[in-house]
Coordinates of C-alpha atoms in Angstrom, one line a residue:
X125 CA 46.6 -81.5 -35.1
X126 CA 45.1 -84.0 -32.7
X127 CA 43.4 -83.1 -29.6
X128 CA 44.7 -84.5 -26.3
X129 CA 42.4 -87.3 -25.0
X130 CA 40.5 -85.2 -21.7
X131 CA 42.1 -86.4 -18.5
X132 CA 39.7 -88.8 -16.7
X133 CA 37.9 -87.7 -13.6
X134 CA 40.1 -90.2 -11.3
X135 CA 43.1 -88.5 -12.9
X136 CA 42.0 -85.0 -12.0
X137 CA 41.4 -85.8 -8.5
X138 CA 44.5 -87.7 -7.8
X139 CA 46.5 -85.2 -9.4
X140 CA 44.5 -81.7 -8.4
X141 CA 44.4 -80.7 -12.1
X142 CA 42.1 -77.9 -12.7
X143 CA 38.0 -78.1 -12.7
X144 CA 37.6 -80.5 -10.0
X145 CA 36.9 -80.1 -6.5
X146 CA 40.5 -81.5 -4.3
X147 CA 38.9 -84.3 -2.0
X148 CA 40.3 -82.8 1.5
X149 CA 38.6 -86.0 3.5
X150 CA 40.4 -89.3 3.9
X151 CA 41.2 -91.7 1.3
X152 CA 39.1 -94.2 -0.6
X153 CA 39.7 -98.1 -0.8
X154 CA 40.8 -99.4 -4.4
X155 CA 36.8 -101.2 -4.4
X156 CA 35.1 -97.9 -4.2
X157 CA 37.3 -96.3 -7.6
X158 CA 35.0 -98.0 -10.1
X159 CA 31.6 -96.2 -8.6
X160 CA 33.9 -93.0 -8.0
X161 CA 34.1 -93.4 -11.7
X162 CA 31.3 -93.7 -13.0
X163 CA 29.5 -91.0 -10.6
X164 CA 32.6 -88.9 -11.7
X165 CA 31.7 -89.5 -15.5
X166 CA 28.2 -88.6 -14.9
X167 CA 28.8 -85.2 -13.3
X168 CA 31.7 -84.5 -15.6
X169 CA 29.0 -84.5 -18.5
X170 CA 26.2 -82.7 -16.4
X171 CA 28.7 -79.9 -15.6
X172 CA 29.7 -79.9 -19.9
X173 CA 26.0 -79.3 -20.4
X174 CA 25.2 -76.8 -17.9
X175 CA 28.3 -74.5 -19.1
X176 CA 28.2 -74.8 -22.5
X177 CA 26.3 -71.8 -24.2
X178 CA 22.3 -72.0 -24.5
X179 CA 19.9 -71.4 -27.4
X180 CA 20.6 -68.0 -27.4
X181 CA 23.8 -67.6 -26.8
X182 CA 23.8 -66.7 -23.4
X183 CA 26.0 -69.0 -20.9
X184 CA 24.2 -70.7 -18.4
X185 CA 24.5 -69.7 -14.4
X186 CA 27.7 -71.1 -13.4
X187 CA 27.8 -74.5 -11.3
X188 CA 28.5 -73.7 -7.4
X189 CA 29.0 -76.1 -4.6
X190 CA 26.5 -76.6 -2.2
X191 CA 26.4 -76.9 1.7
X192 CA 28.7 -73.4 2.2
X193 CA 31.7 -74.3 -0.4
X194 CA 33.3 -71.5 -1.9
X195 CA 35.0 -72.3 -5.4
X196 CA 38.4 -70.8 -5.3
X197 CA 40.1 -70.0 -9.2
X198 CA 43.1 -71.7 -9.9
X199 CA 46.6 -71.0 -8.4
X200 CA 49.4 -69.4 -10.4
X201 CA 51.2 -73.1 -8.8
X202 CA 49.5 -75.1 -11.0
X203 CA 47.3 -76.6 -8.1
X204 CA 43.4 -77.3 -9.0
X205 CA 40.7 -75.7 -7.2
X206 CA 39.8 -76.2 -3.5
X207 CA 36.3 -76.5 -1.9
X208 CA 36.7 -74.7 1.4
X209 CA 34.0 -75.4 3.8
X210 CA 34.0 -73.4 7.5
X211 CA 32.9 -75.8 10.3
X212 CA 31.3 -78.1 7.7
X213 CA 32.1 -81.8 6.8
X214 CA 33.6 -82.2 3.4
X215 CA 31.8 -83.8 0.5
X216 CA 33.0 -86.1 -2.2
X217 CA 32.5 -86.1 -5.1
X218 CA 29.1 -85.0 -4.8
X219 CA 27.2 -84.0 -8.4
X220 CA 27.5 -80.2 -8.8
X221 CA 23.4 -78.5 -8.9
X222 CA 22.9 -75.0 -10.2
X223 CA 22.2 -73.2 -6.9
X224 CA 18.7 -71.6 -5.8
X225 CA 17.5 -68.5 -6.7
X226 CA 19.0 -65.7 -4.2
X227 CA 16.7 -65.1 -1.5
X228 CA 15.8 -61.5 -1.0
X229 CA 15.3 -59.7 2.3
X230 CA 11.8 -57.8 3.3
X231 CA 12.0 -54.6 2.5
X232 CA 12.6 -52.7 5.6
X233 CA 13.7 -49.4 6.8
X234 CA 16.9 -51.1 8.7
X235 CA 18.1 -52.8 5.5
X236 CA 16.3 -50.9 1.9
X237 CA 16.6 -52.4 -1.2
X238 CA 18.7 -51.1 -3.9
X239 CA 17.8 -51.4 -7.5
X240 CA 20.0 -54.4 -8.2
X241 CA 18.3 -56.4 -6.2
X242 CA 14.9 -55.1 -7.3
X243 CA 15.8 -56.0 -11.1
X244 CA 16.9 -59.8 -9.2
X245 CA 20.7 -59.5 -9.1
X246 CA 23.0 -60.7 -6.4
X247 CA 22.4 -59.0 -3.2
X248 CA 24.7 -58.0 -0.6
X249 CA 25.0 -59.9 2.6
X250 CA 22.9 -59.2 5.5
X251 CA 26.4 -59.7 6.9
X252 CA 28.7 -57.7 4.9
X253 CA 29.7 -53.6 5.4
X254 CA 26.5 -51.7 4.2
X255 CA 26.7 -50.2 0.7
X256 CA 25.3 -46.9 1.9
X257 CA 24.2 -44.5 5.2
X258 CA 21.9 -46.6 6.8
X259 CA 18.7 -44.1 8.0
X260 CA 17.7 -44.1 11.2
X261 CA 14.5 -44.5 12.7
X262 CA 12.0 -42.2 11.9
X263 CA 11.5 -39.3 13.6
X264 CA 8.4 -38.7 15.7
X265 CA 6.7 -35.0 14.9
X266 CA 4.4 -33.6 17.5
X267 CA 1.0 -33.5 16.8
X268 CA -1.0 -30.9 14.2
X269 CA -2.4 -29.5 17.6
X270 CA 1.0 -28.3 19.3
X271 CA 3.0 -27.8 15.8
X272 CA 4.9 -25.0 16.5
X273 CA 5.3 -24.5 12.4
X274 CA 1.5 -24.8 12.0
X275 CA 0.4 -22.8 14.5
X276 CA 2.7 -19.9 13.4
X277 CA 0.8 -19.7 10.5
X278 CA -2.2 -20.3 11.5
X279 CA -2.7 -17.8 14.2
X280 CA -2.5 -15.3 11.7
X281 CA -6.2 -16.0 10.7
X282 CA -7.7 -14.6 14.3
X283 CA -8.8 -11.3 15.8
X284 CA -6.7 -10.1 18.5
X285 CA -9.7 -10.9 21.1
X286 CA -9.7 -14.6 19.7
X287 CA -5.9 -14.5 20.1
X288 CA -6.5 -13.4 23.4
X289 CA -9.4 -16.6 23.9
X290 CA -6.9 -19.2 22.2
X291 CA -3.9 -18.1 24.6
X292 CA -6.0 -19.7 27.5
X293 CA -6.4 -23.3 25.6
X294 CA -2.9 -24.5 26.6
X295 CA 0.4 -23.5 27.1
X296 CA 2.0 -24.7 24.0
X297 CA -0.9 -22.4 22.4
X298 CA -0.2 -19.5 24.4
X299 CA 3.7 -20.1 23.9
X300 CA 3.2 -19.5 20.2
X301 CA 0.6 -16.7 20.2
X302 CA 2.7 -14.7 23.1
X303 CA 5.5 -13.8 20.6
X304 CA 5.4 -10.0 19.9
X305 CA 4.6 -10.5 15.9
X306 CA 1.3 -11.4 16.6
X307 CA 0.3 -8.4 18.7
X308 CA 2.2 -5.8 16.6
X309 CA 0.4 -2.7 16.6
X310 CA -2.1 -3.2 19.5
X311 CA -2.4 -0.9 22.3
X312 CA -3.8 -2.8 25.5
X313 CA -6.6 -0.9 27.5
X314 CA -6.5 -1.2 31.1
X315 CA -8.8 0.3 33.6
X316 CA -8.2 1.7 36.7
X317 CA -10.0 -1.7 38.8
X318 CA -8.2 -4.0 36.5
X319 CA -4.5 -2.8 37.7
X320 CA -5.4 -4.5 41.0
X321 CA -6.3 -7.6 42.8
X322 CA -8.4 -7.7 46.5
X323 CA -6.4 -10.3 48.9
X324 CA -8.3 -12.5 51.2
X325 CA -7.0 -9.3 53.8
X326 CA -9.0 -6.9 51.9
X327 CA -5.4 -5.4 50.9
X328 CA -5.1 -4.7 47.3
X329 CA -2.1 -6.0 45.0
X330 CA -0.7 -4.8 41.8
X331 CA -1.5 -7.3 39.0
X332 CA 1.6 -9.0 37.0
X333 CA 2.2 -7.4 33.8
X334 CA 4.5 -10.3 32.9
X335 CA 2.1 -11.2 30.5
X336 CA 2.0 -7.7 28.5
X337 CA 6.0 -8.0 28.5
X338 CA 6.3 -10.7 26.9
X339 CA 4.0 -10.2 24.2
X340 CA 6.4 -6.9 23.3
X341 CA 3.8 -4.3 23.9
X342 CA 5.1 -0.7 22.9
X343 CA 2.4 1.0 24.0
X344 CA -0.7 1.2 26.8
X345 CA -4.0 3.3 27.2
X346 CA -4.8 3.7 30.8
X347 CA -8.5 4.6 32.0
X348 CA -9.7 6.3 35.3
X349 CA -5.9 6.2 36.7
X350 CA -4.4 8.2 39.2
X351 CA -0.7 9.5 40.1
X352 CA -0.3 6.6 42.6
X353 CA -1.7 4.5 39.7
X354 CA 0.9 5.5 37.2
X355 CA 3.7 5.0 39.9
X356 CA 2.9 1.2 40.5
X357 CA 2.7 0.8 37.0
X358 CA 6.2 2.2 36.0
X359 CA 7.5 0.0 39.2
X360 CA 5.6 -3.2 38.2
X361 CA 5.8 -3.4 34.3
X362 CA 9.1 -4.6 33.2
X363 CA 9.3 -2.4 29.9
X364 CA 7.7 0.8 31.4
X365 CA 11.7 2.2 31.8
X366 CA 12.9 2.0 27.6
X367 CA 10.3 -0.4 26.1
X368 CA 7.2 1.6 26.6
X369 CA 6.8 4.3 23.3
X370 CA 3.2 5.5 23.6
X371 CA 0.8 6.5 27.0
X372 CA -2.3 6.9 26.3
X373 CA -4.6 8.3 29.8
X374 CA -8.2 8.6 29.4
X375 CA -11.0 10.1 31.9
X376 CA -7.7 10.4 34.2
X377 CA -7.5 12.5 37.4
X378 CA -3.4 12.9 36.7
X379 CA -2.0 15.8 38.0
X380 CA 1.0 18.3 37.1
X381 CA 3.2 16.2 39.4
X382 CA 2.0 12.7 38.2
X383 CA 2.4 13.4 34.5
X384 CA 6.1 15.2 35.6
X385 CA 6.8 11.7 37.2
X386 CA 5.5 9.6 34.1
X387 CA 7.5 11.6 31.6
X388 CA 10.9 11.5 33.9
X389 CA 10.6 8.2 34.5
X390 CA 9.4 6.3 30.8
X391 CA 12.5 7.6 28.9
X392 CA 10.8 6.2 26.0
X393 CA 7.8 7.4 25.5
X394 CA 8.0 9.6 22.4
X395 CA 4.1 9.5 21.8
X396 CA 1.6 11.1 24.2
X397 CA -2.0 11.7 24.5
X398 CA -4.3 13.0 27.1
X399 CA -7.7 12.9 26.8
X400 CA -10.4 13.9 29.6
X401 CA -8.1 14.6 32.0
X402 CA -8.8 17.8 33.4
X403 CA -6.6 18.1 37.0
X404 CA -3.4 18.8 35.1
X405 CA -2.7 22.6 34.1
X406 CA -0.5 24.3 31.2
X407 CA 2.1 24.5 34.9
X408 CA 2.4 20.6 34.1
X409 CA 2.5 20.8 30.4
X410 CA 5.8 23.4 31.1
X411 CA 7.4 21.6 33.6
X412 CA 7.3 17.7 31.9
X413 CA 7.3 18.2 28.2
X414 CA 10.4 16.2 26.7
X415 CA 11.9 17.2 23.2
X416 CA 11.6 13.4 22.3
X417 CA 8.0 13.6 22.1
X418 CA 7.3 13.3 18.6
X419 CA 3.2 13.4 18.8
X420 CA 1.1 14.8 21.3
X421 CA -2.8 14.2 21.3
X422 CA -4.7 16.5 23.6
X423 CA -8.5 16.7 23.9
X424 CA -11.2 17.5 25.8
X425 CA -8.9 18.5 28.6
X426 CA -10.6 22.0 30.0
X427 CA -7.3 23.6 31.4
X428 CA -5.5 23.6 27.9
X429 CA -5.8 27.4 26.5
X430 CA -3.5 29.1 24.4
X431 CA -0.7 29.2 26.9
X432 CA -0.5 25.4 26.4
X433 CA 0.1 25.7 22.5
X434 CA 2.9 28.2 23.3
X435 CA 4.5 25.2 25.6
X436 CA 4.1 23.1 23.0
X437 CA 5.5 24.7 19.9
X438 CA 8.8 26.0 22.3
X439 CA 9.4 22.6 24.0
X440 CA 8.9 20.0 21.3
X441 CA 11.2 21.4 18.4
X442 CA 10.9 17.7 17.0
X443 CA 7.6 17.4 16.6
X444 CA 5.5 15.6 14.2
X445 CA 2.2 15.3 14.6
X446 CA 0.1 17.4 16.7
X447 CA -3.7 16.9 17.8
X448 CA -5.9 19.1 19.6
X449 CA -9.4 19.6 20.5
X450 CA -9.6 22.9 23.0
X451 CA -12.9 25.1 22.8
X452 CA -10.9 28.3 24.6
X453 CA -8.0 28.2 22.1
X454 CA -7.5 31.4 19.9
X455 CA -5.9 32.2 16.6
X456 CA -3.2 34.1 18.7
X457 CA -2.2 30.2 19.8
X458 CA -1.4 29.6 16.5
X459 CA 1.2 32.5 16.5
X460 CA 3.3 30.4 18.6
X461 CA 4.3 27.6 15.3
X462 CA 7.6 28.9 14.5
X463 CA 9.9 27.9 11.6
X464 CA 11.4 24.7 14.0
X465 CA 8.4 23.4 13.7
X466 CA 8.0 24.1 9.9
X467 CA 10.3 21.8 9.0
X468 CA 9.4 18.7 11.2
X469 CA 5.2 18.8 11.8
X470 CA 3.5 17.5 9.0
X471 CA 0.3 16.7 10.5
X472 CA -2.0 18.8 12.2
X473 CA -5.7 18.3 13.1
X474 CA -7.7 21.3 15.0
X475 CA -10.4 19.6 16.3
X476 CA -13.8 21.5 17.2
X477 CA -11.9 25.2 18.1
X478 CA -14.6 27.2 17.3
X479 CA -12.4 30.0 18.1
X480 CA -10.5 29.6 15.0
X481 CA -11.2 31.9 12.1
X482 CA -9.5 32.6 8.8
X483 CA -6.3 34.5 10.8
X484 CA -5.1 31.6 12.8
X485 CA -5.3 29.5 9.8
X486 CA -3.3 32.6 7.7
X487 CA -0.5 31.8 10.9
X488 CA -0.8 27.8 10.5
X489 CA 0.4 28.4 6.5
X490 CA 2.9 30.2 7.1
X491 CA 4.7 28.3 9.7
X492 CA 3.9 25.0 8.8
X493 CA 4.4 25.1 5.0
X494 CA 5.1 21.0 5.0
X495 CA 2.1 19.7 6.1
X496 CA 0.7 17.0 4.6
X497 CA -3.0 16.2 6.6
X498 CA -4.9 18.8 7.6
X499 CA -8.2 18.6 9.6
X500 CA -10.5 21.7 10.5
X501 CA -13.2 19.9 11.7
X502 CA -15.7 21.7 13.2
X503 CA -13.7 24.9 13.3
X504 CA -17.3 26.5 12.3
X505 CA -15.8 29.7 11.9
X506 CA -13.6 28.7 8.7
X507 CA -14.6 30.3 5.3
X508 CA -14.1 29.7 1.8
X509 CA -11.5 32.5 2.2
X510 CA -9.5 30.2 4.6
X511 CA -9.5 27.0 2.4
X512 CA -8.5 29.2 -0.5
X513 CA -4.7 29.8 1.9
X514 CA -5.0 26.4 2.4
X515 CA -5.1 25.5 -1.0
X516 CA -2.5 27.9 -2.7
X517 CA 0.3 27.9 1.0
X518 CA -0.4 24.0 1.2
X519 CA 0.8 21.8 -2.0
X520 CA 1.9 18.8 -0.4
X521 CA -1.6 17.8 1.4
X522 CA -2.6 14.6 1.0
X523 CA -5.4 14.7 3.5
X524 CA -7.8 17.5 4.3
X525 CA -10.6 17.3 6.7
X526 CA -13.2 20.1 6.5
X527 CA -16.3 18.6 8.1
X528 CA -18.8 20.1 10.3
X529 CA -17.5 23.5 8.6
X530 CA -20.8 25.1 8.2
X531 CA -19.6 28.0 6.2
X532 CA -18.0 26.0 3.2
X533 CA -19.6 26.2 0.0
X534 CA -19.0 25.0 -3.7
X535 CA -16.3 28.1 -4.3
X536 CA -14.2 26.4 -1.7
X537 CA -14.0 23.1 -3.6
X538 CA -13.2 24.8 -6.6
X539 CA -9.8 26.0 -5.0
X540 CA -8.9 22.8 -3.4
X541 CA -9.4 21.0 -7.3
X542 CA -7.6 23.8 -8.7
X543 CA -4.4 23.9 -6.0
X544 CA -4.2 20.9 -4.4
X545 CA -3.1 18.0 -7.2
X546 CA -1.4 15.6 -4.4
X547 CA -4.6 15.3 -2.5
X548 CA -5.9 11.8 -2.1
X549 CA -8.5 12.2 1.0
X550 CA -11.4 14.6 1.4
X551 CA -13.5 14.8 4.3
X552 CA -17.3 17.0 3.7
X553 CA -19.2 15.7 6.0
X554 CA -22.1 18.0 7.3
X555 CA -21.0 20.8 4.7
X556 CA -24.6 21.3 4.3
X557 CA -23.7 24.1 1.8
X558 CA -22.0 21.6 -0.9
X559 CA -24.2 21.2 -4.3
X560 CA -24.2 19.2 -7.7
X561 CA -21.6 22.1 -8.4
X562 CA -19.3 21.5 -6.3
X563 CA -19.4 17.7 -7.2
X564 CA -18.7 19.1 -11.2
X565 CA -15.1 20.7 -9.5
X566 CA -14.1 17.5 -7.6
X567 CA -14.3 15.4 -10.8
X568 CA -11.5 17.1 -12.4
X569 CA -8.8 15.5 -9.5
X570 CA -7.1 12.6 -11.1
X571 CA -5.4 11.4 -7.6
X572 CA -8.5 11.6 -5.0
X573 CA -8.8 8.2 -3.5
X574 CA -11.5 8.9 -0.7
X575 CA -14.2 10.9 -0.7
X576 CA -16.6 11.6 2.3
X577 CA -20.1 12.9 1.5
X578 CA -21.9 12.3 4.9
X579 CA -24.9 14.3 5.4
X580 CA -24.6 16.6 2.6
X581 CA -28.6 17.5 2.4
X582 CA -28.1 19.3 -1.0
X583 CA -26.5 16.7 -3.2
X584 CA -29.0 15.2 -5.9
X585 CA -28.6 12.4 -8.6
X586 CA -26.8 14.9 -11.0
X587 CA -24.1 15.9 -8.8
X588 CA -23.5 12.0 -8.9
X589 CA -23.2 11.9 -12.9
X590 CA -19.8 13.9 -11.9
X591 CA -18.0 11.7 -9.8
X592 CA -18.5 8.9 -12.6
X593 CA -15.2 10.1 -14.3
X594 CA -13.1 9.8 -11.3
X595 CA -11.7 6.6 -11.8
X596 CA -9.2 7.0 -9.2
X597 CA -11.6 6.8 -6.5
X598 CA -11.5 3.5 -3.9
X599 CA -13.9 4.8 -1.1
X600 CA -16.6 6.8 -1.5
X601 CA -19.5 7.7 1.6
X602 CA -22.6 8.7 0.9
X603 CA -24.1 7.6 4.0
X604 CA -27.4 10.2 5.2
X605 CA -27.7 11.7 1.8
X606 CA -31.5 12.6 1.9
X607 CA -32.1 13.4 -1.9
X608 CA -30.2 10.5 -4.1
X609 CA -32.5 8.3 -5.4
X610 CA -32.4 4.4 -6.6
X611 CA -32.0 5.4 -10.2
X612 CA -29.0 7.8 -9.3
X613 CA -26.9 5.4 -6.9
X614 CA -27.2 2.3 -9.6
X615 CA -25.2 4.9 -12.2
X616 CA -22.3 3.6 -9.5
X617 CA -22.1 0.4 -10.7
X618 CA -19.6 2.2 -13.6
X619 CA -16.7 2.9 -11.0
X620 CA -15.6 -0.7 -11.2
X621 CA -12.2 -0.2 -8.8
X622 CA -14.4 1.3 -6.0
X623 CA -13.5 -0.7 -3.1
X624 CA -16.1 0.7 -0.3
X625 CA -19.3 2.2 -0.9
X626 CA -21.3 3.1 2.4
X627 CA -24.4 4.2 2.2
X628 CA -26.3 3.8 5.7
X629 CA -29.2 6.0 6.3
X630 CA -29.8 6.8 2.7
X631 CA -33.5 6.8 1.4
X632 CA -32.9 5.5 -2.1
X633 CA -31.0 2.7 -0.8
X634 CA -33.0 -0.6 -1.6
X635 CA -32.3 -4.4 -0.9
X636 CA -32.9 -4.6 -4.6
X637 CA -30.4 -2.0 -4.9
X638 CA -27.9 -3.6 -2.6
X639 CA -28.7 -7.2 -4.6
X640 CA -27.6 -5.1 -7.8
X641 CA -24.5 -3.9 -6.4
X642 CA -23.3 -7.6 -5.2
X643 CA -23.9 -8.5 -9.0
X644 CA -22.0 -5.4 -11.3
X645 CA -19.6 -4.6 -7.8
X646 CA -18.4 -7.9 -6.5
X647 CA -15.1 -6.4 -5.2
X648 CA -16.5 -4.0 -3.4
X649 CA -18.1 -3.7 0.1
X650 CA -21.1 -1.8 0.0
X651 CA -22.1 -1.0 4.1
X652 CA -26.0 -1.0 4.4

């Protein structure tokens, strides 16, 4: 079959056959055909080369026009191509050039590059819709120094007085550090000359507490305060009404009327303590005690007798925790505890009542059966005979303080190892009648945690070689112990979960010894 002869170039372009550009401009004289021809020819035969397929079979780029012509495909009409130009002269018959390489945009955040155009493919217009969300411009943090998110952590790190120093630096600082996490906790002290300041006049104003409110504070120890005091402070602090839980008044000259006033007004103070007050009676204890007050604290206050304890224990049928330290208080006080009290109180501390003997601790066992920490410190007058109640009425101690309790010896310990299984604290300081034997019963409890040995004259080296076994232990005192030796204290080096060791004032301790301990004891803290 024989091929048809290929239409010559002047053909295609008089007749708009396809795969030549259709001359749009005006037409040519007869003289001007035979160079149309032969230019024709020659790009005819460029154009063959550049299409046809190369060495390894890939086709070469395709031929475009230059100068902003767009090659249109063929119509379904049977009409050639058409080179469309927009505001651009048209060109004849010019020879068709591969085009330049694509020119590729900097990289920018406005337009980004997407991987075609990385790997050298066709990119998009600068023009045309964009293929994806364009970002916007960056956003501008604040600096480290005022980061909000930083400084939240960071704060952390400090004391509560160097909270207190870096709330002055500025007041995106002291924005941060005056939310109430960071002072969670803390009771603020405030002295009776720091509640006020002297105008010019010589007239005295109330300081602004708006500092202390916004910080959250739940509770506030005030010193040296009177009953006019406490009345500008429950007027001027926004919180004193619902927010405040605890008072706390020190060295205070409050009397029956001012502490019926603070305990009217603060309908949310559930925690009391006074301490060195001595110008309010048991009168005042009767006529403002709330059955909300969950603890009470009341020491060295010299009107507090046993009529006081009788207020107590018929007034606060929810309470908790109880602490008192009254020289005149008897062991008919201790009568008062009834069974409504049983069921709530589980900690009770009887601080130096040297009128306490084994009776009022017989009426403490009996009506409070669910205590759990128990001090009789310095209740001199307490025998072996009253530990040993303690011991089998008291199961569920976890704590139990008998130091400055002259009158202990090594038969009381062996009741508290044999009864009291729970108990993780014990307090001996100044038992000056605790031995090496004593030591031997203490190393049978598998739960103690802490054990205070503070000025126990008689304890030697061996009594040491006892407390070896108990594994259990984390804190251990043998601060002022006049007869342990270098030799002995090293053997502690064997209780590797100790956690605190403090031995202060104790003859065999040595810097060698101390150098030693930081070797074979590097978790724990050994005071000096």
């Amino acid at each position: 079959m024989s091929q048809k002869p290929w239409p010559s170039p002047l053909t295609r372009v008089c007749t708009g056959l396809p795969g030549a550009p259709l001359d749009t401009g005006p037409s040519l004289p007869d003289h001007h055909f035979d160079g149309v021809l032969d230019r024709s020819l020659r790009a005819e035969e460029r154009a063959r080369k550049m299409s046809s397929p190369g060495i390894d079979g890939d086709p070469k780029p395709p031929c475009l026009p230059r100068n902003g012509l767009v090659k249109l495909p063929g119509q379904p009409n049977g009409l050639g191509a058409a080179s469309i130009t927009k505001g651009t002269p048209a060109a004849k018959n010019r020879p068709c050039q591969p085009p330049p390489p694509p020119t590729l945009p900097p990289p920018s955040l406005a337009t980004p590059l997407s991987r075609v155009a990385l790997a050298g493919g066709p990119c998009p217009p600068a023009s045309g819709p964009a293929s994806g969300p364009v970002p916007g411009p960056p956003v501008e943090r604040p600096p480290l120094a005022t980061d909000e998110k930083i400084l939240n952590g960071l704060f952390w790190y400090f004391s509560a007085c160097e909270k207190c120093i870096l709330a002055q630096v500025c007041k995106a600082w002291r924005r941060v550090l005056y939310q109430p996490k960071f002072w969670a906790g803390l009771t603020p002290v405030l002295h009776a000359k720091e509640l006020y300041n002297v105008l010019p006049g010589g007239e005295k104003e109330f300081v602004n507490l708006q500092g202390f409110a916004a910080r959250g504070f739940e509770g506030f120890c005030l010193v040296g305060v009177s009953d006019l005091d406490i009345c500008e402070f429950i007027d001027n602090y926004a919180l004193s009404k619902k927010g405040v839980k605890a008072m706390s008044l020190k060295r205070s000259t409050i009397t029956d009327a001012g502490l019926e006033v603070m305990l009217e007004q603060m309908q949310g103070v559930v925690r009391l303590e006074l301490s060195g007050c001595n110008d309010f009676t048991e009168a005042g204890l009767w006529s403002s005690l709330s059955a909300r007050i969950t603890s009470l604290s009341v020491s060295d206050c010299i009107n507090v007798a046993d009529d006081a304890i009788a207020a107590i224990s018929q007034l606060l049928p929810n309470l908790a925790e109880l602490s008192l330290q009254a020289y005149h208080v008897t062991d008919t006080a201790l009568a008062y505890f009834t069974a409504r009290q049983g069921h709530s109180t589980h900690t009770l501390r009887l601080l130096s009542c040297w009128e306490i003997t084994n009776h009022g601790v017989v009426n403490v066992v009996h009506s409070l059966p669910n205590l759990t920490s128990l001090s009789l410190s310095g209740c001199s007058k307490v025998t072996d005979d009253g530990v040993e109640l303690v011991a089998e009425n008291l199961r569920k101690l976890r704590s139990l303080d008998l130091s400055w309790c002259p009158r202990i010896t090594d038969m009381a310990l062996e009741y508290v190892a044999c009864d009291l299984h729970r108990l993780e604290e014990l307090v001996l300081d100044r038992c000056v009648r605790i031995t090496d034997t004593g030591l031997s019963y203490l190393s049978t409890m598998s739960s103690l945690r802490s054990l205070y040995l503070r000025w126990c004259c008689q304890v030697q080296d061996f009594g040491l070689k006892h407390l070896l076994a108990m594994r259990s232990l984390r804190l251990l005192s043998l601060a002022g112990c006049p007869l342990l030796t270098t030799t002995g204290l090293s053997g502690l080096v064997q209780l590797q979960e100790l956690e605190e060791l403090e031995l202060t004032n104790c003859p065999g301790a040595t810097p060698e010894l101390f150098k030693y301990f930081s070797q074979h004891l590097p978790r724990c803290l050994v005071i000096e």
